[in-house]
mmCIF file of C-alpha atoms in Angstrom:
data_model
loop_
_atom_site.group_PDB
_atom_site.id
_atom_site.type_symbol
_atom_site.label_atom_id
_atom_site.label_comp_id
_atom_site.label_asym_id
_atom_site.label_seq_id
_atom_site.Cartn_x
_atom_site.Cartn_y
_atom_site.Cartn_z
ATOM 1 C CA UNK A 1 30.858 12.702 -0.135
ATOM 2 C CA UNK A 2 30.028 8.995 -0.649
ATOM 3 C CA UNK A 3 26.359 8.543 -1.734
ATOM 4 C CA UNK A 4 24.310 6.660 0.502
ATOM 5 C CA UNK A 5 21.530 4.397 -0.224
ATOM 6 C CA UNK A 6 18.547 2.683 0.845
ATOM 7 C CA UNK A 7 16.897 -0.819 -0.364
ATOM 8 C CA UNK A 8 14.450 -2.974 0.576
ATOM 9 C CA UNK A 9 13.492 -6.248 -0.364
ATOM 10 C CA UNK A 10 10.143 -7.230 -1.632
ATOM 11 C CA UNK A 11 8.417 -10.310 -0.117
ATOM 12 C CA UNK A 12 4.710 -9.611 0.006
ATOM 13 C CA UNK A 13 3.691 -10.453 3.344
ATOM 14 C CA UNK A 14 7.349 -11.109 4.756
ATOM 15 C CA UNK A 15 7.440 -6.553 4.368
ATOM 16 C CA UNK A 16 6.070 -6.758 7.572
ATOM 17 C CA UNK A 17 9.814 -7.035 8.854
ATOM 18 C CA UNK A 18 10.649 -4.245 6.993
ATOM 19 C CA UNK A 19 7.945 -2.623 8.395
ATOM 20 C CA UNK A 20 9.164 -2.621 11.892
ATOM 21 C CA UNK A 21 12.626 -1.837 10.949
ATOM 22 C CA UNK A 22 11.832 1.740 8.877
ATOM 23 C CA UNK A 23 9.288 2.436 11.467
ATOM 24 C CA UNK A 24 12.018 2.359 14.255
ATOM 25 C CA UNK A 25 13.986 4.632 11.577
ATOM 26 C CA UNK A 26 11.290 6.898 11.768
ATOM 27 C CA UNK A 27 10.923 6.904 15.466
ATOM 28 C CA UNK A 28 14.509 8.196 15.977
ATOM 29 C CA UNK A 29 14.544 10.607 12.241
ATOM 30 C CA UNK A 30 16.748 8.395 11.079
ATOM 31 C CA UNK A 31 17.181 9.145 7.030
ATOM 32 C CA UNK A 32 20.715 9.484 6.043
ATOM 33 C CA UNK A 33 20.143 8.254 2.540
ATOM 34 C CA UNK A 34 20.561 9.999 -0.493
ATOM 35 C CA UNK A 35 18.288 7.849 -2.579
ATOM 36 C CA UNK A 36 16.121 4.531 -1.917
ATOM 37 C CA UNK A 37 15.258 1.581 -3.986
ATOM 38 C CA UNK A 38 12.372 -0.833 -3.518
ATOM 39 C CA UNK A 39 10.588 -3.772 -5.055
ATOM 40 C CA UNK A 40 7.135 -4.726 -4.499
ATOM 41 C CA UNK A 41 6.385 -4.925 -0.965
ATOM 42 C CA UNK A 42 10.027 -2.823 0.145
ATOM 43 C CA UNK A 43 8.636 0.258 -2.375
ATOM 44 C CA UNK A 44 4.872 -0.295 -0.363
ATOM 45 C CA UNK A 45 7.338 -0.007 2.648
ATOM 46 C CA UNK A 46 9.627 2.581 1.674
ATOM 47 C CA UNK A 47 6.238 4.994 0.899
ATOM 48 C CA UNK A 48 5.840 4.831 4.721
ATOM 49 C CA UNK A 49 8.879 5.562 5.334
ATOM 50 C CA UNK A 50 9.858 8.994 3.156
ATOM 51 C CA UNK A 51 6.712 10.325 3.800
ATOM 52 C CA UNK A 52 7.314 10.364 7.714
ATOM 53 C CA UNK A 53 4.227 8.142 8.108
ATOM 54 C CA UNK A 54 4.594 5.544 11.021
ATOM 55 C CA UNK A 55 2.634 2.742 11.437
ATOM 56 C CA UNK A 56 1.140 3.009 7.751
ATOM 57 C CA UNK A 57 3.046 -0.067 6.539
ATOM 58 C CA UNK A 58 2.251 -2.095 9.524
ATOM 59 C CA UNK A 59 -1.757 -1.085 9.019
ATOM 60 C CA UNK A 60 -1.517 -1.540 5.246
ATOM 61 C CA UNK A 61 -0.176 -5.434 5.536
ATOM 62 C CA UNK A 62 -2.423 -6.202 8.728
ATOM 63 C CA UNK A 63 -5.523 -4.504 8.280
ATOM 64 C CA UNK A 64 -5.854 -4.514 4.309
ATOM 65 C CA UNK A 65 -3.414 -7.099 3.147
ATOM 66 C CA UNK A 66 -5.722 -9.929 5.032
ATOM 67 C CA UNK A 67 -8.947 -8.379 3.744
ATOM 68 C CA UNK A 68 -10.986 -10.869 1.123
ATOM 69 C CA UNK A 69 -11.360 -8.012 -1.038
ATOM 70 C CA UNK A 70 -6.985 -8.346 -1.637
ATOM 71 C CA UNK A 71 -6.459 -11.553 -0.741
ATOM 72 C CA UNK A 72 -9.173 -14.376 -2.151
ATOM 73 C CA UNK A 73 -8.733 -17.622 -2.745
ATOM 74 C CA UNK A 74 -12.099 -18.283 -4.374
ATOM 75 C CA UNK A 75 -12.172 -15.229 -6.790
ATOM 76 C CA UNK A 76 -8.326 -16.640 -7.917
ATOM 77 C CA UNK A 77 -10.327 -20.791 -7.982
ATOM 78 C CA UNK A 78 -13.111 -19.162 -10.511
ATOM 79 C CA UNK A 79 -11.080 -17.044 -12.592
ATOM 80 C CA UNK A 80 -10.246 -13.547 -10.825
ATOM 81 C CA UNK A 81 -6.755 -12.271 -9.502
ATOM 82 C CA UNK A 82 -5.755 -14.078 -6.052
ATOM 83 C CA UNK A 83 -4.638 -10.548 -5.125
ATOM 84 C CA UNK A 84 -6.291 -7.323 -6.230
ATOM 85 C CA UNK A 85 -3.125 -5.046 -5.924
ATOM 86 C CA UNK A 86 -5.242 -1.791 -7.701
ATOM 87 C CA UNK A 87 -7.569 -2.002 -4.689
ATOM 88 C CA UNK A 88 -4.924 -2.218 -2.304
ATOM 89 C CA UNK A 89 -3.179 0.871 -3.651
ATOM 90 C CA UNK A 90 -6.074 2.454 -3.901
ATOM 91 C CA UNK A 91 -7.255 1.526 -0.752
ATOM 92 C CA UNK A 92 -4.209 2.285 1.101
ATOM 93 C CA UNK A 93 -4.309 6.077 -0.409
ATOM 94 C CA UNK A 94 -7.457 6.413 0.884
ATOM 95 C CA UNK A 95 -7.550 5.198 4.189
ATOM 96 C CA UNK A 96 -3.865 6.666 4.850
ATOM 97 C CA UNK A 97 -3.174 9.748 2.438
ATOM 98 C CA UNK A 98 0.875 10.070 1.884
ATOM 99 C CA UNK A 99 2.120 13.802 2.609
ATOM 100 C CA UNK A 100 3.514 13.934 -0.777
ATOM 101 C CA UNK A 101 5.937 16.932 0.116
ATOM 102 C CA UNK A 102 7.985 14.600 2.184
ATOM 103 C CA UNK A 103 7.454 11.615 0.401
ATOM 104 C CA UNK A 104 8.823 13.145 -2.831
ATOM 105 C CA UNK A 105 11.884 14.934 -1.435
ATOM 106 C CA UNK A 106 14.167 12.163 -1.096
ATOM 107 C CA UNK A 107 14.297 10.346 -4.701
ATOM 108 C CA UNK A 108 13.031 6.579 -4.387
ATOM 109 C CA UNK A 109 12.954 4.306 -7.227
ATOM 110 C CA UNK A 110 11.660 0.815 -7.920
ATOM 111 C CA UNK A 111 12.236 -1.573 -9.729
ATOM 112 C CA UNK A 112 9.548 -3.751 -11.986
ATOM 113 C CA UNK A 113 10.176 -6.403 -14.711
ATOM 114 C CA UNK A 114 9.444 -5.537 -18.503
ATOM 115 C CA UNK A 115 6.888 -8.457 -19.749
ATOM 116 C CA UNK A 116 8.574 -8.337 -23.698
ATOM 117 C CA UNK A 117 12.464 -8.428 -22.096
ATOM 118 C CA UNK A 118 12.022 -10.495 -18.740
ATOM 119 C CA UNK A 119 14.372 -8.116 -17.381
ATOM 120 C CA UNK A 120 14.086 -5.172 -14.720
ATOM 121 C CA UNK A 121 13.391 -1.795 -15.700
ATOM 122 C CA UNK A 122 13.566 1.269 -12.680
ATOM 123 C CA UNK A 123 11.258 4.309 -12.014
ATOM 124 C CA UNK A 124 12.103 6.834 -10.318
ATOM 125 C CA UNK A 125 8.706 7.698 -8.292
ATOM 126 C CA UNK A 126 6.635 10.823 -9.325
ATOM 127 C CA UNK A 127 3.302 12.636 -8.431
ATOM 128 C CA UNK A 128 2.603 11.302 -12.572
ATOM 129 C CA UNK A 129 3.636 7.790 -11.817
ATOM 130 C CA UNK A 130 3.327 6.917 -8.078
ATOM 131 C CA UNK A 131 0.248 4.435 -8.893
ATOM 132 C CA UNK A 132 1.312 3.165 -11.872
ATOM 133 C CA UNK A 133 4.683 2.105 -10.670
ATOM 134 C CA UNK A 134 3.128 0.723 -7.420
ATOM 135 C CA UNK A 135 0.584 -1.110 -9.183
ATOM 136 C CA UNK A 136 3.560 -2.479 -11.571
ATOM 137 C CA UNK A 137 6.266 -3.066 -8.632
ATOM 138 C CA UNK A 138 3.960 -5.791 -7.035
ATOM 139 C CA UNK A 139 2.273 -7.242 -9.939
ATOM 140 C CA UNK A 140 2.596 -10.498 -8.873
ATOM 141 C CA UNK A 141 2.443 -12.867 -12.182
ATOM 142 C CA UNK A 142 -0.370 -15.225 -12.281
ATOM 143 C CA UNK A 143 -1.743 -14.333 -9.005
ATOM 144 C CA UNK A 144 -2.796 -10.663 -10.548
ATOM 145 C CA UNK A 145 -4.674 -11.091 -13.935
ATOM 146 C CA UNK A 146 -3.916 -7.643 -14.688
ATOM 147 C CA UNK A 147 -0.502 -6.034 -16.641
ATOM 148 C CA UNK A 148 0.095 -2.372 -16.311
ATOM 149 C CA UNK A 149 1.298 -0.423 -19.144
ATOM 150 C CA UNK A 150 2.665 2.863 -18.653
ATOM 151 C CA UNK A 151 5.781 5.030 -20.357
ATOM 152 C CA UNK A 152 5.725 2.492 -23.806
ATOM 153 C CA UNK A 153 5.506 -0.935 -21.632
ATOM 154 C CA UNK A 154 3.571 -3.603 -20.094
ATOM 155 C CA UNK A 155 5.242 -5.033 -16.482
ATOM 156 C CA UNK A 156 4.962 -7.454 -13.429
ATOM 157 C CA UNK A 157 5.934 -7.492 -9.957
ATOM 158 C CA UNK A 158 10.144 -6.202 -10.239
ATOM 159 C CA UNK A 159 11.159 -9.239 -7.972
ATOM 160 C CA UNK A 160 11.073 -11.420 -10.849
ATOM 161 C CA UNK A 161 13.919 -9.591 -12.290
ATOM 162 C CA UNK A 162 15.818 -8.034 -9.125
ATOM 163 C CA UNK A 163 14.480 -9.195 -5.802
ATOM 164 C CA UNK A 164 17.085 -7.252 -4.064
ATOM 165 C CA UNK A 165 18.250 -4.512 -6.414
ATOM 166 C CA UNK A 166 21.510 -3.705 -4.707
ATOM 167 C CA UNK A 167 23.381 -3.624 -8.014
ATOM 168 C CA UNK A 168 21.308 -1.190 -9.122
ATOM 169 C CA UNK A 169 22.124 0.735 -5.924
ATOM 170 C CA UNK A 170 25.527 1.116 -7.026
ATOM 171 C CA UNK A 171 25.559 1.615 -10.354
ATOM 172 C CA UNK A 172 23.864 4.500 -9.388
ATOM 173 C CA UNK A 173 26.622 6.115 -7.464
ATOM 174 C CA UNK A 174 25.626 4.558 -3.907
ATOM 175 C CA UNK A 175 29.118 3.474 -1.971
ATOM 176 C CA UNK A 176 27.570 3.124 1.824
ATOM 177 C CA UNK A 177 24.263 0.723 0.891
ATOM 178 C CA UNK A 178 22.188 -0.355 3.571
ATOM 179 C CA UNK A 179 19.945 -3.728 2.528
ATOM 180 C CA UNK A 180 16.815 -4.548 4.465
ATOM 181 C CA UNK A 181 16.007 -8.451 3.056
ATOM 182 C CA UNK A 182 13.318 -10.398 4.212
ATOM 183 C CA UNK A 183 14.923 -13.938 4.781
ATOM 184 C CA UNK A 184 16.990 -14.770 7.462
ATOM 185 C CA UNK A 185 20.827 -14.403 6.191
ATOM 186 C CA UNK A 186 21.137 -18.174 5.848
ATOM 187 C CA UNK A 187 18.377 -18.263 2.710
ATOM 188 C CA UNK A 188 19.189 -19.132 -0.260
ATOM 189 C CA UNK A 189 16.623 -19.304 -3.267
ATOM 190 C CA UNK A 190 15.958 -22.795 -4.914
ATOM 191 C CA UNK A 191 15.360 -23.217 -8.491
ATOM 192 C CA UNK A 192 12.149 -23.843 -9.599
ATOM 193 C CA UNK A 193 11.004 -27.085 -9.288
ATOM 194 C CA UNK A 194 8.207 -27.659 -12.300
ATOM 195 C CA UNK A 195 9.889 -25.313 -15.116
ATOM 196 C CA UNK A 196 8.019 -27.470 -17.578
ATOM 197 C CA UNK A 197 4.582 -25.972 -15.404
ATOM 198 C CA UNK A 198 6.230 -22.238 -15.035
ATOM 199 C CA UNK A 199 6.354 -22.141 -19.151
ATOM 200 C CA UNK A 200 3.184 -23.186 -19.246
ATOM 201 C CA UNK A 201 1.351 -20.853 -16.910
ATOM 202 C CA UNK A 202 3.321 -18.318 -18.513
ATOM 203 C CA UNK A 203 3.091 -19.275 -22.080
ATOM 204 C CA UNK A 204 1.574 -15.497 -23.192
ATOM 205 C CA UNK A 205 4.902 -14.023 -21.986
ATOM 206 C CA UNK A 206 7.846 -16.544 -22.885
ATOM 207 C CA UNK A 207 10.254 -13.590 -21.363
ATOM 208 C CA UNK A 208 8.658 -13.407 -17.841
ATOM 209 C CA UNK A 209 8.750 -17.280 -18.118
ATOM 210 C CA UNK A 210 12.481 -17.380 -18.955
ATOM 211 C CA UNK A 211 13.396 -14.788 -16.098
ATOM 212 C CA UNK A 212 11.275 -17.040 -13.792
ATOM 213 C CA UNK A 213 13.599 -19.974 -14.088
ATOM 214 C CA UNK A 214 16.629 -17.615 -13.864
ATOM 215 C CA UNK A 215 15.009 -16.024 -10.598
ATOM 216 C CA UNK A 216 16.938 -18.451 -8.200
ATOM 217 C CA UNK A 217 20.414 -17.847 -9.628
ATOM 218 C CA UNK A 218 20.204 -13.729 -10.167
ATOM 219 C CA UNK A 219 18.730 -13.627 -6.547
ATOM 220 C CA UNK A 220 21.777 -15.284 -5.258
ATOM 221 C CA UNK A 221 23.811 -13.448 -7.054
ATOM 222 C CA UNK A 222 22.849 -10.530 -5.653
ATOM 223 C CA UNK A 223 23.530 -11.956 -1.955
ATOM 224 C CA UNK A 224 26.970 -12.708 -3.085
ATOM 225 C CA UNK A 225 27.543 -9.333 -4.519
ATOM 226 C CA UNK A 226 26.238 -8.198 -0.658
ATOM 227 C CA UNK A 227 28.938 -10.723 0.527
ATOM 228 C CA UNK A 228 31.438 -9.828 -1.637
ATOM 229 C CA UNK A 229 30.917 -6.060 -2.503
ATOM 230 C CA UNK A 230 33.631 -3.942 -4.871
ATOM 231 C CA UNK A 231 36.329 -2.381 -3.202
ATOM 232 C CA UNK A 232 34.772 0.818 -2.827
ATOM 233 C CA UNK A 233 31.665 0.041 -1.089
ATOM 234 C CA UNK A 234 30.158 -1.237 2.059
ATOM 235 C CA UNK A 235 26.934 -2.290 1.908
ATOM 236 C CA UNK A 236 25.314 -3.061 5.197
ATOM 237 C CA UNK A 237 22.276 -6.010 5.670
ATOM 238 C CA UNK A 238 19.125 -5.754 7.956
ATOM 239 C CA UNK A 239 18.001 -9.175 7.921
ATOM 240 C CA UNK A 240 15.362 -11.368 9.969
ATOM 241 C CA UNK A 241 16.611 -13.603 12.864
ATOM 242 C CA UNK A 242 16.377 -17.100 11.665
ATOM 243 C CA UNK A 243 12.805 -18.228 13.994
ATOM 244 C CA UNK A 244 11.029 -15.564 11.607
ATOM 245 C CA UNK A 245 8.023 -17.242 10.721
ATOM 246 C CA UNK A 246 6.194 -15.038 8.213
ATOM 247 C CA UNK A 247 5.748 -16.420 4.937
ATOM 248 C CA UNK A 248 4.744 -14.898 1.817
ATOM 249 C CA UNK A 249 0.908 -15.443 2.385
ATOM 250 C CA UNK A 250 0.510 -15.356 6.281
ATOM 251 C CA UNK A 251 -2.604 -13.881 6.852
ATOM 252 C CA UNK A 252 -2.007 -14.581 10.490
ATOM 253 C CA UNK A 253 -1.972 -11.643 12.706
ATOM 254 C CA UNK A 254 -0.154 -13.155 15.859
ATOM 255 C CA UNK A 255 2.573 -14.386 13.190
ATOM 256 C CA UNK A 256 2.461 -10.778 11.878
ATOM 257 C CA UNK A 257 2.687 -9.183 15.014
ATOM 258 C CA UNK A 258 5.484 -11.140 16.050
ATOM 259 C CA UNK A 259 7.555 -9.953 12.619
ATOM 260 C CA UNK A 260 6.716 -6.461 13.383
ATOM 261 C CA UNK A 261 8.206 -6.863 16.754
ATOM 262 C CA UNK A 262 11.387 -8.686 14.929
ATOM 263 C CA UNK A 263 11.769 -5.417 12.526
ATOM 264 C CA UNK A 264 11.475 -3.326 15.553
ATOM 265 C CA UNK A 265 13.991 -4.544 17.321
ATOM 266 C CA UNK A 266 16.326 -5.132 14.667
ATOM 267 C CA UNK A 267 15.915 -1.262 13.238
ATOM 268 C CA UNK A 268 16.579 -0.035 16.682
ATOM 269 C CA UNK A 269 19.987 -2.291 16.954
ATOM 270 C CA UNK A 270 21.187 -1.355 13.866
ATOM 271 C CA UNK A 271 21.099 2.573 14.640
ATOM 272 C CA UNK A 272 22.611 1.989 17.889
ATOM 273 C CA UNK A 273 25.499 -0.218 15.991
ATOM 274 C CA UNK A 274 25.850 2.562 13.350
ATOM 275 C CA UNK A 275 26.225 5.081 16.605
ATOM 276 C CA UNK A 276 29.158 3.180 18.123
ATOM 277 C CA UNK A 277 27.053 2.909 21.236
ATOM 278 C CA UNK A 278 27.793 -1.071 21.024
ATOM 279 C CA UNK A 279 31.139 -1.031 19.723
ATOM 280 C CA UNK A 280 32.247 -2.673 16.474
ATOM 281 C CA UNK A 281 29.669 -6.216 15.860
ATOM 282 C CA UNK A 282 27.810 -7.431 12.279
ATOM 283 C CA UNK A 283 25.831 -4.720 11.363
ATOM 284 C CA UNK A 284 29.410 -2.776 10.709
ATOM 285 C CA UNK A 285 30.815 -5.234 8.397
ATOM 286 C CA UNK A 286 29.886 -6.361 4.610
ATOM 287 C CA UNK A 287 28.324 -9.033 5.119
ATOM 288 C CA UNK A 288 28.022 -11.327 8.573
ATOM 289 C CA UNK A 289 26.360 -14.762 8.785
#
């Protein structure tokens, strides 16, 4: 039986996409996967989604995502973290408890970037770890002052390392992949623009630094192993239409709400492409653009 396999994208606020399209998973019990993978935002996602809770994704990013007490551009002018990613997580638990039963019995991973190295590192989630690895997964670097250290080492946010870990995916056995991203499929990454100012910032932690510049080209290499997958595989892409307007730090709700809609729709259209009830189209080859 060919392993099948789940990731989703990171993207801070652009998750809301993701959002909609696991929450129309959930609508019609859709979960054929054998394992996930997420990174930052797609693991905050994916939590929603394996613990059959609709909806808590979409009220995590709108309702506590645009809250001062996560998001604060004054704290981050005098000093403090632009985004408090403990109180999030902490937050979120609170305000919408996971049902840990379901959440644990499909295995999800995620992936988070070792501060020493520069490169990714993956957890497989846990009752032990679930905060830890959260809190690590979307450690954004610079904008979150803090560095969680857990299992013998320090990390940031995984998308530094592996923004779309669908490698990973497959060296783990997966051979049917499905991808949600959160760009349109015409994106490709830039290279930083100031490396000289990237070094700088990150001058404590020269290997985060180096896997900064590198970001660009490992992120689209990863679209061209999507493109171009081995022989034995067929990896699948969710992907927002190209008017999708969210950025990494909207904080506005229309925008949001509109994205949502976007993942909706595009969740529902890929089950009914993946149930023949549309015939052969995109969703059923490698890659379409």
């Amino acid at each position: 039986m060919t392993n099948k396999a789940l990731v989703v994208e990171g993207g801070a606020m652009r998750g809301i996409f993701a959002s909609g399209v696991l929450d129309a998973f959930l609508d019609q019990n859709y979960k054929p996967y054998d394992f996930a993978i997420g990174v930052s935002a797609g693991a905050s996602n994916l939590l929603g989604y394996l613990s059959n809770a609709p909806h808590r994704s979409y009220q995590v990013i709108t309702e506590l995502a645009t809250d001062k007490r996560f998001f604060n551009r004054t704290r981050f002018a005098r000093g403090g973290d632009l985004v408090d990613v403990k109180w999030l997580i902490e937050e979120s638990n609170r305000r919408f408890p996971l049902d840990s039963h379901a959440l644990f019995s499909t295995p999800m991973i995620a992936a988070v970037t070792n501060i020493e190295t520069g490169n990714a590192d993956y957890f497989q989630l846990s009752p032990c770890n679930l905060e830890s690895v959260l809190e690590a997964t979307t450690a954004l670097p610079i904008a979150y002052k803090s560095t969680p250290c857990f299992s013998g080492g320090c990390y940031t946010d995984g998308g530094v390392a592996d923004s779309i870990p669908v490698k990973e995916a497959y060296r783990r056995g997966a051979r049917d992949i499905t991808v949600v991203l959160s760009h349109p499929l015409s994106y490709q990454m830039r290279p930083a623009r100031a490396p000289w100012l990237m070094k700088r910032l990150l001058a404590r932690y020269p290997g985060i630094a180096e896997s900064m510049l590198v970001r660009a080209d490992n992120y689209n290499q990863s679209l061209e192993f999507i493109r171009h997958p081995p022989s034995d595989a067929t990896i699948r892409v969710i992907a927002p239409p190209d008017e999708f307007a969210v950025k990494r730090l909207t904080m506005n709700l229309t925008l949001l709400e509109q994205g949502y809609q976007m993942g909706l729709e595009a969740g529902k259209q890929h089950i009914s492409n993946r149930n023949g009830i549309h015939g052969l189209d995109d969703q059923n080859c490698h890659f379409c653009l």
